[in-house]
Short mmCIF file of C-alpha atoms in Angstrom, two decimals:
data_model
loop_
_atom_site.label_atom_id
_atom_site.label_comp_id
_atom_site.label_asym_id
_atom_site.label_seq_id
_atom_site.Cartn_x
_atom_site.Cartn_y
_atom_site.Cartn_z
CA MET T 1 0.00 0.00 0.00
CA ASN T 2 1.28 3.44 -0.95
CA ALA T 3 0.45 5.75 2.00
CA GLU T 4 1.21 9.48 1.84
CA LEU T 5 0.55 12.50 4.05
CA PHE T 6 -0.04 16.01 2.70
CA ILE T 7 0.06 18.95 5.11
CA ASN T 8 -1.40 22.27 4.04
CA VAL T 9 -0.48 25.10 6.45
CA THR T 10 -2.27 28.45 6.23
CA PRO T 11 -2.31 31.40 8.67
CA ASP T 12 -5.65 30.22 10.09
CA GLU T 13 -5.47 26.43 10.06
CA MET T 14 -3.52 23.28 9.36
CA VAL T 15 -5.05 20.54 7.21
CA ILE T 16 -3.60 17.04 6.99
CA ALA T 17 -4.75 14.66 4.26
CA LEU T 18 -3.90 10.95 4.34
CA THR T 19 -4.07 8.99 1.11
CA GLU T 20 -3.77 5.27 0.54
CA ASP T 21 -2.92 4.29 -3.02
CA LYS T 22 -3.66 7.91 -4.07
CA ARG T 23 -7.17 7.72 -2.56
CA LEU T 24 -8.12 10.16 0.19
CA VAL T 25 -9.06 8.24 3.37
CA GLU T 26 -8.55 10.69 6.22
CA LEU T 27 -8.72 14.45 6.61
CA ARG T 28 -7.92 16.46 9.71
CA ARG T 29 -8.52 20.16 9.95
CA GLU T 30 -7.15 22.01 12.97
CA LYS T 31 -7.59 25.72 13.67
CA ARG T 32 -4.26 27.22 14.67
CA ASN T 33 -5.82 29.43 17.36
CA VAL T 34 -8.01 26.71 18.90
CA GLN T 35 -8.31 27.14 22.66
CA PHE T 36 -9.39 23.70 23.89
CA GLU T 37 -7.79 20.55 22.52
CA VAL T 38 -8.12 16.93 23.56
CA GLY T 39 -5.25 16.20 25.94
CA ASP T 40 -4.90 19.71 27.42
CA ILE T 41 -4.59 19.69 31.22
CA TYR T 42 -6.33 22.42 33.26
CA ILE T 43 -6.66 23.39 36.85
CA GLY T 44 -10.34 24.19 37.13
CA LYS T 45 -12.82 25.30 39.74
CA VAL T 46 -16.03 23.40 40.48
CA ARG T 47 -19.05 25.63 39.79
CA LYS T 48 -21.93 23.23 40.48
CA VAL T 49 -22.28 19.70 41.78
CA MET T 50 -25.35 17.97 40.32
CA GLN T 51 -26.25 14.92 42.39
CA GLY T 52 -29.03 13.94 40.01
CA LEU T 53 -26.57 13.73 37.10
CA ASN T 54 -23.82 12.40 39.39
CA ALA T 55 -21.58 14.99 37.78
CA ALA T 56 -20.07 18.41 38.27
CA PHE T 57 -19.80 21.49 36.08
CA VAL T 58 -16.26 22.86 36.15
CA SER T 59 -14.99 26.25 35.00
CA VAL T 60 -11.87 25.91 32.83
CA GLY T 61 -12.09 29.27 31.06
CA TYR T 62 -14.55 28.28 28.32
CA GLU T 63 -17.77 30.26 27.84
CA LYS T 64 -19.74 27.15 28.86
CA ASP T 65 -18.84 25.21 31.99
CA ALA T 66 -17.17 21.88 31.26
CA PHE T 67 -18.77 18.56 32.25
CA LEU T 68 -17.08 16.13 34.64
CA HIS T 69 -18.93 12.86 35.41
CA TYR T 70 -18.27 10.78 38.52
CA LEU T 71 -17.14 7.82 36.40
CA ASP T 72 -14.47 10.04 34.83
CA LEU T 73 -12.87 10.95 38.15
CA GLY T 74 -10.63 7.88 38.20
CA PRO T 75 -10.08 5.41 41.05
CA GLN T 76 -7.27 7.46 42.62
CA PHE T 77 -9.15 10.77 42.64
CA LYS T 78 -8.67 11.27 46.39
CA THR T 79 -4.90 10.80 46.01
CA GLN T 80 -4.87 13.27 43.15
CA GLN T 81 -6.76 15.89 45.16
CA LYS T 82 -4.39 15.44 48.09
CA PHE T 83 -1.42 15.85 45.72
CA LEU T 84 -2.96 18.99 44.20
CA GLN T 85 -3.48 20.50 47.65
CA GLN T 86 0.15 19.92 48.61
CA VAL T 87 1.43 21.37 45.31
CA THR T 88 -0.59 24.59 45.63
CA GLN T 89 0.47 25.08 49.28
CA ARG T 90 4.15 24.34 48.80
CA LYS T 91 6.48 27.33 48.44
CA ASN T 92 8.92 25.73 46.01
CA LEU T 93 8.91 22.63 43.87
CA ASN T 94 12.52 21.60 43.55
CA GLU T 95 11.23 18.15 44.33
CA LEU T 96 7.69 16.93 43.70
CA PRO T 97 5.72 15.99 46.82
CA ARG T 98 5.27 12.31 47.56
CA VAL T 99 1.71 11.56 48.59
CA LYS T 100 0.58 8.41 50.34
CA ARG T 101 -1.93 6.62 48.15
CA GLU T 102 -5.51 6.81 49.33
CA GLU T 103 -8.13 4.12 48.88
CA ASP T 104 -9.86 3.95 45.48
CA ILE T 105 -13.18 5.76 45.32
CA ASP T 106 -16.30 3.60 45.10
CA LYS T 107 -17.27 2.87 41.48
CA LYS T 108 -20.94 3.24 42.45
CA GLY T 109 -20.41 6.25 44.67
CA SER T 110 -21.87 9.75 44.46
CA ILE T 111 -20.18 12.92 43.22
CA VAL T 112 -21.21 14.81 46.38
CA ASP T 113 -19.04 12.50 48.48
CA VAL T 114 -15.80 13.61 46.78
CA LEU T 115 -16.41 17.07 45.29
CA GLN T 116 -17.88 20.34 46.48
CA ALA T 117 -18.63 23.64 44.77
CA GLY T 118 -15.66 26.02 44.86
CA GLU T 119 -13.10 23.22 45.06
CA GLU T 120 -10.10 23.20 42.73
CA VAL T 121 -9.58 20.13 40.57
CA LEU T 122 -6.98 18.94 38.06
CA VAL T 123 -8.68 17.85 34.85
CA GLN T 124 -7.93 16.94 31.24
CA VAL T 125 -10.00 17.63 28.11
CA ALA T 126 -11.49 14.35 26.89
CA LYS T 127 -13.80 15.86 24.26
CA GLU T 128 -13.61 19.24 22.60
CA PRO T 129 -16.60 21.63 22.78
CA ILE T 130 -19.27 20.39 20.35
CA SER T 131 -22.24 22.50 19.25
CA THR T 132 -23.71 24.15 22.38
CA LYS T 133 -21.89 21.87 24.82
CA GLY T 134 -18.75 22.74 26.72
CA PRO T 135 -15.71 20.45 26.89
CA ARG T 136 -16.02 16.97 28.41
CA LEU T 137 -13.44 16.41 31.15
CA THR T 138 -11.71 13.55 32.92
CA SER T 139 -9.60 13.50 36.06
CA GLU T 140 -7.70 10.41 34.97
CA ILE T 141 -4.69 12.42 33.82
CA SER T 142 -2.56 10.86 31.07
CA LEU T 143 0.33 12.07 28.92
CA ALA T 144 0.51 10.40 25.53
CA GLY T 145 3.71 9.66 23.68
CA ARG T 146 4.43 7.73 20.51
CA ASN T 147 4.93 4.35 22.22
CA LEU T 148 3.61 4.91 25.74
CA VAL T 149 0.99 6.71 27.79
CA LEU T 150 2.07 7.88 31.26
CA MET T 151 -0.57 7.77 34.03
CA PRO T 152 0.77 9.88 36.97
CA PHE T 153 -1.77 8.61 39.52
CA ALA T 154 -2.00 4.96 38.51
CA ASP T 155 0.35 2.19 39.59
CA LYS T 156 0.02 -0.47 36.95
CA ILE T 157 1.48 -1.39 33.59
CA SER T 158 -0.96 -2.26 30.81
CA VAL T 159 -0.09 -3.61 27.37
CA SER T 160 -2.16 -3.16 24.20
CA LYS T 161 -4.19 -6.27 23.43
CA LYS T 162 -3.04 -6.03 19.83
CA ILE T 163 0.46 -7.09 20.95
CA ARG T 164 -0.20 -10.82 20.99
CA SER T 165 3.28 -12.23 21.56
CA ALA T 166 3.63 -13.24 25.24
CA GLU T 167 7.41 -12.89 24.99
CA GLU T 168 7.17 -9.35 23.59
CA ARG T 169 4.62 -8.32 26.22
CA THR T 170 6.92 -9.56 28.97
CA ARG T 171 9.92 -7.76 27.46
CA LEU T 172 8.10 -4.44 27.22
CA LYS T 173 6.73 -4.70 30.75
CA LYS T 174 10.22 -5.38 32.09
CA ILE T 175 11.67 -2.31 30.34
CA VAL T 176 8.90 -0.06 31.61
CA GLN T 177 9.05 -1.44 35.15
CA GLN T 178 12.74 -0.56 35.38
CA ALA T 179 12.40 2.90 33.83
CA LYS T 180 9.17 4.32 35.25
CA PRO T 181 9.00 6.25 38.55
CA LYS T 182 7.41 4.60 41.55
CA ASP T 183 3.63 5.10 41.94
CA MET T 184 3.14 5.96 38.26
CA GLY T 185 1.39 3.82 35.68
CA VAL T 186 2.12 3.25 32.00
CA ILE T 187 0.07 2.01 29.06
CA ILE T 188 2.18 0.40 26.35
CA ARG T 189 0.76 1.21 22.92
CA THR T 190 0.67 -1.10 19.91
CA VAL T 191 3.42 0.80 18.06
CA ALA T 192 5.86 -0.03 20.88
CA GLU T 193 6.09 -3.61 19.62
CA GLY T 194 9.64 -4.29 18.44
CA GLN T 195 11.07 -0.97 19.67
CA ASP T 196 14.45 -1.14 21.38
CA ASP T 197 14.97 -0.75 25.12
CA LYS T 198 16.60 2.68 24.96
CA GLU T 199 13.80 4.25 22.93
CA ILE T 200 11.16 3.03 25.40
CA ALA T 201 13.19 4.21 28.42
CA ASP T 202 13.93 7.60 26.83
CA GLU T 203 10.25 8.19 26.11
CA ILE T 204 9.36 7.54 29.76
CA VAL T 205 11.94 10.16 30.80
CA THR T 206 10.45 12.65 28.32
CA LEU T 207 6.89 12.07 29.56
CA VAL T 208 7.93 12.40 33.20
CA LYS T 209 9.60 15.75 32.39
CA ARG T 210 6.34 16.95 30.81
CA TRP T 211 4.46 15.94 33.97
CA ASP T 212 6.98 17.85 36.11
CA GLU T 213 6.38 20.90 33.92
CA CYS T 214 2.62 20.53 34.39
CA VAL T 215 2.95 20.40 38.17
CA ARG T 216 5.14 23.50 38.26
CA ASN T 217 2.59 25.36 36.11
CA VAL T 218 -0.17 24.33 38.53
CA LYS T 219 1.81 25.96 41.32
CA THR T 220 2.05 29.33 39.56
CA CYS T 221 -1.29 29.67 37.74
CA ARG T 222 -4.62 30.78 39.16
CA PRO T 223 -7.65 28.65 38.29
CA PRO T 224 -9.26 28.38 35.86
CA ALA T 225 -6.10 28.08 33.77
CA LYS T 226 -4.26 25.72 31.43
CA ALA T 227 -1.50 23.80 33.20
CA LEU T 228 -0.14 21.92 30.20
CA GLY T 229 -1.02 21.95 26.52
CA GLU T 230 -0.62 19.16 24.03
CA MET T 231 2.53 19.06 21.93
CA GLU T 232 2.81 21.27 18.85
CA ARG T 233 -0.20 20.65 16.62
CA ALA T 234 1.81 19.19 13.74
CA ALA T 235 3.73 16.79 15.99
CA THR T 236 0.52 15.71 17.75
CA MET T 237 -1.23 14.91 14.48
CA ILE T 238 1.79 13.07 13.12
CA ARG T 239 2.06 11.10 16.37
CA ASP T 240 -1.51 9.85 15.92
CA LEU T 241 -1.31 9.20 12.18
CA PHE T 242 2.28 8.17 11.52
CA ASN T 243 2.79 4.71 10.09
CA PRO T 244 6.13 3.07 9.20
CA ASP T 245 4.60 2.23 5.81
CA PHE T 246 4.41 5.91 4.81
CA ASN T 247 6.22 6.67 1.56
CA ASN T 248 6.07 10.47 1.62
CA ILE T 249 5.10 13.37 3.88
CA TYR T 250 4.73 16.66 1.99
CA VAL T 251 4.60 19.99 3.86
CA ASN T 252 4.13 23.44 2.32
CA ASP T 253 5.43 25.48 5.29
CA LYS T 254 9.13 25.59 6.16
CA ALA T 255 8.72 26.00 9.94
CA THR T 256 6.22 23.13 10.10
CA PHE T 257 8.48 21.08 7.84
CA GLU T 258 11.39 21.47 10.28
CA GLU T 259 9.13 20.63 13.22
CA ILE T 260 7.81 17.47 11.59
CA LYS T 261 11.19 16.38 10.29
CA ASN T 262 12.68 16.70 13.78
CA TYR T 263 9.80 14.70 15.28
CA VAL T 264 10.00 11.93 12.66
CA THR T 265 13.78 11.79 13.15
CA GLN T 266 13.17 11.13 16.84
CA ILE T 267 10.56 8.40 16.45
CA ALA T 268 11.78 6.79 13.21
CA PRO T 269 15.27 7.98 12.17
CA ASP T 270 15.33 5.78 9.09
CA LYS T 271 12.19 7.55 7.82
CA SER T 272 13.36 11.16 8.13
CA SER T 273 14.02 11.39 4.37
CA ILE T 274 10.34 10.91 3.53
CA VAL T 275 9.51 14.37 4.95
CA LYS T 276 9.68 16.80 2.03
CA LEU T 277 9.14 20.54 1.71
CA TYR T 278 6.70 21.38 -1.09
CA THR T 279 7.64 24.55 -2.99
CA GLY T 280 5.53 24.26 -6.15
CA LYS T 281 3.60 27.17 -7.67
CA LEU T 282 0.19 25.48 -7.37
CA PRO T 283 -1.42 25.07 -3.92
CA ILE T 284 -0.26 21.76 -2.44
CA PHE T 285 -3.73 20.17 -2.40
CA ASP T 286 -4.39 21.20 -5.99
CA ASN T 287 -1.05 19.86 -7.18
CA PHE T 288 -1.63 16.41 -5.68
CA ASN T 289 -5.33 16.21 -6.60
CA ILE T 290 -6.43 16.35 -2.94
CA GLU T 291 -8.77 19.35 -3.29
CA LYS T 292 -10.74 17.64 -6.05
CA GLN T 293 -11.14 14.49 -3.94
CA ILE T 294 -12.32 16.57 -0.97
CA LYS T 295 -15.02 18.25 -3.07
CA LEU T 296 -16.14 14.92 -4.58
CA SER T 297 -16.10 13.00 -1.29
CA CYS T 298 -17.52 15.42 1.27
CA GLY T 299 -20.86 16.45 -0.21
CA LYS T 300 -24.30 15.30 0.81
CA ALA T 301 -24.37 12.80 -2.07
CA VAL T 302 -21.32 10.61 -2.64
CA SER T 303 -20.95 8.32 -5.66
CA PHE T 304 -18.92 5.18 -5.15
CA LYS T 305 -19.41 2.50 -7.82
CA SER T 306 -21.07 2.25 -11.23
CA GLY T 307 -23.71 4.89 -10.52
CA ALA T 308 -24.50 3.81 -6.93
CA TYR T 309 -24.34 6.57 -4.32
CA LEU T 310 -24.74 7.45 -0.64
CA ILE T 311 -26.86 10.19 0.91
CA ILE T 312 -25.29 11.39 4.16
CA GLU T 313 -27.20 13.52 6.67
CA THR T 314 -25.65 14.73 9.94
CA THR T 315 -27.85 15.93 12.80
CA GLU T 316 -27.27 16.85 16.45
CA ALA T 317 -28.41 13.40 17.64
CA LEU T 318 -27.08 11.02 15.01
CA ASN T 319 -25.75 10.52 11.49
CA VAL T 320 -27.89 8.85 8.83
CA ILE T 321 -26.59 7.20 5.66
CA ASP T 322 -28.85 5.94 2.88
CA VAL T 323 -27.51 3.52 0.26
CA ASN T 324 -28.94 3.88 -3.26
CA SER T 325 -28.22 1.75 -6.32
CA GLY T 326 -28.96 4.72 -8.61
CA ASN T 327 -28.48 3.87 -12.30
CA LYS T 328 -25.98 1.13 -11.46
CA SER T 329 -25.80 -1.42 -14.24
CA LYS T 330 -27.25 -4.81 -13.30
CA THR T 331 -24.17 -7.01 -13.60
CA ALA T 332 -25.34 -9.76 -11.26
CA SER T 333 -27.79 -12.50 -12.18
CA ASN T 334 -30.71 -11.33 -10.02
CA GLN T 335 -31.90 -8.53 -7.77
CA GLU T 336 -30.62 -10.15 -4.55
CA ASN T 337 -27.08 -10.46 -5.92
CA ASN T 338 -27.18 -6.92 -7.26
CA ALA T 339 -28.22 -5.68 -3.82
CA LEU T 340 -25.40 -7.64 -2.18
CA GLU T 341 -22.81 -6.32 -4.63
CA THR T 342 -23.92 -2.72 -4.09
CA ASN T 343 -24.09 -3.09 -0.31
CA LEU T 344 -20.60 -4.60 -0.07
CA ALA T 345 -19.16 -1.72 -2.08
CA ALA T 346 -21.16 0.73 0.06
CA ALA T 347 -19.67 -0.78 3.24
CA ASP T 348 -16.15 0.02 2.00
CA GLU T 349 -17.12 3.58 1.12
CA ILE T 350 -18.98 4.14 4.40
CA ALA T 351 -15.94 3.01 6.41
CA ARG T 352 -13.88 5.52 4.43
CA GLN T 353 -16.44 8.29 4.97
CA LEU T 354 -16.50 7.76 8.74
CA ARG T 355 -12.73 8.24 8.89
CA LEU T 356 -12.70 11.05 6.36
CA ARG T 357 -15.38 13.16 8.07
CA ASP T 358 -14.48 11.97 11.58
CA MET T 359 -18.16 11.17 12.16
CA GLY T 360 -18.87 10.26 15.78
CA GLY T 361 -21.80 9.24 17.95
CA ILE T 362 -24.55 7.06 16.49
CA VAL T 363 -24.49 6.19 12.78
CA VAL T 364 -27.56 4.52 11.24
CA ILE T 365 -27.16 3.01 7.77
CA ASP T 366 -30.09 2.07 5.54
CA PHE T 367 -28.72 -0.58 3.19
CA ILE T 368 -30.60 -1.97 0.20
CA ASP T 369 -32.95 -4.72 1.41
CA MET T 370 -31.72 -8.32 1.15
CA GLN T 371 -33.75 -11.41 1.90
CA SER T 372 -30.94 -13.95 2.36
CA ALA T 373 -29.62 -14.32 5.92
CA ASP T 374 -26.24 -15.39 4.50
CA ASN T 375 -25.99 -12.22 2.45
CA ARG T 376 -26.89 -10.10 5.47
CA ASN T 377 -24.17 -11.80 7.47
CA LYS T 378 -21.67 -11.28 4.62
CA LEU T 379 -22.44 -7.56 4.72
CA TYR T 380 -21.94 -7.44 8.50
CA GLU T 381 -18.54 -9.19 8.22
CA ARG T 382 -17.52 -6.90 5.35
CA MET T 383 -18.31 -3.82 7.43
CA LYS T 384 -16.24 -5.11 10.35
CA GLU T 385 -13.36 -5.82 7.97
CA ALA T 386 -13.60 -2.37 6.37
CA MET T 387 -13.69 -0.67 9.79
CA ALA T 388 -10.65 -2.59 11.08
CA LYS T 389 -8.32 0.20 9.86
CA ASP T 390 -10.21 2.80 11.89
CA LYS T 391 -8.22 3.55 15.08
CA THR T 392 -11.14 5.35 16.69
CA LYS T 393 -13.14 3.19 19.12
CA HIS T 394 -16.29 1.87 17.49
CA ASN T 395 -18.93 -0.82 17.79
CA ILE T 396 -20.92 -2.39 14.95
CA LEU T 397 -24.25 -4.19 15.27
CA PRO T 398 -25.65 -6.71 12.73
CA LEU T 399 -28.47 -5.67 10.41
CA SER T 400 -31.83 -5.28 12.14
CA LYS T 401 -35.02 -6.82 10.77
CA PHE T 402 -35.66 -3.48 9.05
CA GLY T 403 -32.35 -3.70 7.16
CA LEU T 404 -30.66 -1.02 9.27
CA MET T 405 -27.12 -1.25 10.62
CA GLN T 406 -26.13 0.72 13.70
CA ILE T 407 -22.59 1.86 14.45
CA THR T 408 -21.33 3.81 17.43
CA ARG T 409 -18.05 5.65 16.96
CA GLN T 410 -16.27 7.65 19.64
CA ARG T 411 -16.73 11.36 19.20
CA VAL T 412 -14.01 13.61 20.62
CA ARG T 413 -14.37 16.62 18.31
CA PRO T 414 -17.03 18.10 16.00
CA VAL T 415 -17.75 16.21 12.78
CA MET T 416 -15.78 17.44 9.79
CA THR T 417 -17.98 19.56 7.53
CA ILE T 418 -16.79 20.63 4.09
CA ASP T 419 -18.84 23.14 2.12
CA THR T 420 -19.01 21.77 -1.40
CA THR T 421 -21.26 24.55 -2.71
CA GLU T 422 -20.06 27.77 -4.30
CA THR T 423 -21.66 31.19 -4.59
CA CYS T 424 -22.64 32.05 -8.15
CA PRO T 425 -20.04 34.54 -9.41
CA THR T 426 -22.64 36.32 -11.52
CA CYS T 427 -25.50 36.90 -9.08
CA GLY T 428 -23.47 36.69 -5.85
CA GLY T 429 -25.96 34.20 -4.44
CA SER T 430 -28.98 36.48 -4.77
CA GLY T 431 -30.57 34.53 -7.62
CA LYS T 432 -31.00 37.74 -9.62
CA ILE T 433 -28.82 39.39 -12.26
CA GLN T 434 -29.05 42.61 -14.19
CA THR T 435 -31.07 42.38 -17.39
CA SER T 436 -28.64 41.07 -20.01
CA VAL T 437 -30.02 43.35 -22.75
CA GLN T 438 -28.62 46.32 -20.83
CA ILE T 439 -25.05 45.02 -20.94
CA PRO T 440 -24.16 46.33 -24.46
CA ASP T 441 -25.33 49.81 -23.39
CA LEU T 442 -23.24 49.62 -20.21
CA ILE T 443 -20.18 48.52 -22.18
CA GLU T 444 -20.68 51.35 -24.69
CA ALA T 445 -20.91 53.91 -21.86
CA ALA T 446 -17.68 52.59 -20.32
CA VAL T 447 -15.90 52.69 -23.72
CA ALA T 448 -17.11 56.23 -24.38
CA GLN T 449 -15.84 57.37 -20.98
CA GLU T 450 -12.40 55.88 -21.60
CA ALA T 451 -12.26 57.35 -25.14
CA SER T 452 -12.99 60.84 -23.85
CA LYS T 453 -9.89 60.74 -21.65
CA HIS T 454 -7.20 59.74 -24.13
CA ASP T 455 -6.72 57.82 -27.34
CA LYS T 456 -5.21 54.50 -26.42
CA LYS T 457 -5.70 50.90 -27.35
CA PHE T 458 -8.60 49.26 -25.50
CA THR T 459 -9.51 45.62 -25.08
CA VAL T 460 -13.03 44.75 -23.99
CA ARG T 461 -13.39 41.31 -22.36
CA CYS T 462 -16.87 39.93 -21.90
CA HIS T 463 -18.89 36.71 -21.79
CA PRO T 464 -18.89 34.72 -25.09
CA PHE T 465 -22.65 35.28 -25.48
CA ILE T 466 -22.25 39.06 -25.25
CA TYR T 467 -19.18 38.87 -27.51
CA ALA T 468 -21.22 37.10 -30.21
CA TYR T 469 -23.95 39.77 -29.97
CA LEU T 470 -21.47 42.68 -30.26
CA LYS T 471 -19.75 41.16 -33.31
CA LYS T 472 -22.97 40.23 -35.06
CA GLY T 473 -24.02 41.89 -38.35
CA PHE T 474 -22.59 44.67 -40.45
CA PRO T 475 -21.94 47.19 -39.24
CA SER T 476 -21.47 45.49 -35.86
CA LYS T 477 -21.83 47.23 -32.50
CA ILE T 478 -18.03 47.43 -32.21
CA LEU T 479 -17.64 49.07 -35.60
CA LYS T 480 -20.36 51.60 -34.77
CA TRP T 481 -18.55 52.49 -31.51
CA LYS T 482 -15.26 53.02 -33.38
CA LEU T 483 -16.89 55.40 -35.82
CA ARG T 484 -19.00 57.17 -33.21
CA TYR T 485 -16.20 57.84 -30.69
CA GLY T 486 -13.24 57.98 -33.06
CA ILE T 487 -11.56 54.95 -31.55
CA THR T 488 -9.46 53.12 -34.10
CA ARG T 489 -7.73 50.70 -31.78
CA LEU T 490 -10.56 48.95 -29.98
CA ARG T 491 -10.52 45.14 -29.61
CA ILE T 492 -13.05 42.73 -28.15
CA GLN T 493 -12.27 39.33 -26.65
CA PRO T 494 -14.53 36.57 -25.29
CA SER T 495 -13.78 35.32 -21.75
CA ALA T 496 -15.58 32.30 -20.34
CA SER T 497 -14.32 33.14 -16.83
CA LEU T 498 -16.61 36.19 -16.73
CA GLY T 499 -20.29 36.07 -15.85
CA ILE T 500 -22.85 36.88 -18.49
CA VAL T 501 -23.37 40.38 -17.06
CA ASP T 502 -19.67 41.03 -16.33
CA PHE T 503 -17.14 42.80 -18.52
CA LYS T 504 -13.69 44.34 -18.19
CA ILE T 505 -11.84 47.00 -20.17
CA ASP T 506 -8.06 46.80 -20.28
CA GLU T 507 -5.82 49.60 -21.47
CA GLN T 508 -2.80 48.71 -23.63
CA HIS T 509 0.04 51.23 -23.26
#
């Protein structure tokens, strides 16, 4: 598989496009001035404790109070609060305080037993603000690296289930156990498989230093305030997307190029040469055919095979996808087989669309009806296979008796929306244009005004329809203007880029 990353940096945002075999499969758009990002750590102040919701509303500086549920506090919440209290009261932090571990909070407990209004709390953004909702928070603080995730208030080592080799799991645990500080936990990610001992140990040291920085910031800042932000946006996105199979990473901004090259050199030194600075004249997405794919793939209707298409509707509560055969040619022997063929192709495209648009929450898919139970099961297995590449947590249910498939996909940020419509350049979106029969008179008035100033060569550019009208007959409108205003060097040119009521007059010196 030929996988490539394209990074388009503008003053307002950074857009990363991932292609597999030249086909766009993932698109991430990040505002450069975004205030709340997943992974940011804040020291907040509890505004309200809602016993009925078993949750608290916490001020972290956003216009809407953030939401913190009891189940997101983490087992060692009491230890964390005790640690926070000691940090804020301590005069200097040359050495971090060592706090005796408290008992885990009750999983079925109540928020009022552990939190009160006005209390300070250390939290991390788990979900960005979506629609009218504020950020979703967690108190289970974690610092993510390429191979590991450091859990400052846990005391266990967990290994990704995708690392199946017992020998490798044991090796990684042993490395981490020797390198990690006491009373801290570590999650070993899938990409750590096969990494050497030094790289794993060095990453633990780096993550611990970031945690030390966070604690020192907590000491100096006044809540609500950010204690620690995620890494640079480019490095964070590369950390989540990077794959050793990548062939190329193209960047159109020199500073971002240096940042990404340095990061890739750290995590995969043998791959540093794949990071390339794009300096072409065309915009990077236009040059590599990304912009066209975005426009074709992100509309309400998406074609995918032989005339078949999807209709995708996104609402506040859920996302709905309708599969239509359209004018697809009937290649199979009967209607059931045609439905199966279309549905299997739709499953592949839907899995791509979920990644591409970063659709989260509940997704309901209305496939073409099939009578055979075997065919319905084939479709279910195909969808699971197509979704296997999706790193976002998801759950897929078999087809219901109504032919609907339900998918839940973790939502941590707003769904990607791409406007595939354009404002009409002629009417400006109003639906009305000036009467076209007036255009020749307007052009004549403009030519007469220019001719009265000085005798120079003029070129009139207008829509091809207007051009044909002005050149029609003998004497034509143009010839009449030359004679009437004494202009001997007047030219007229058709321009398809102009609207039917638009024209331009260029002087030739």
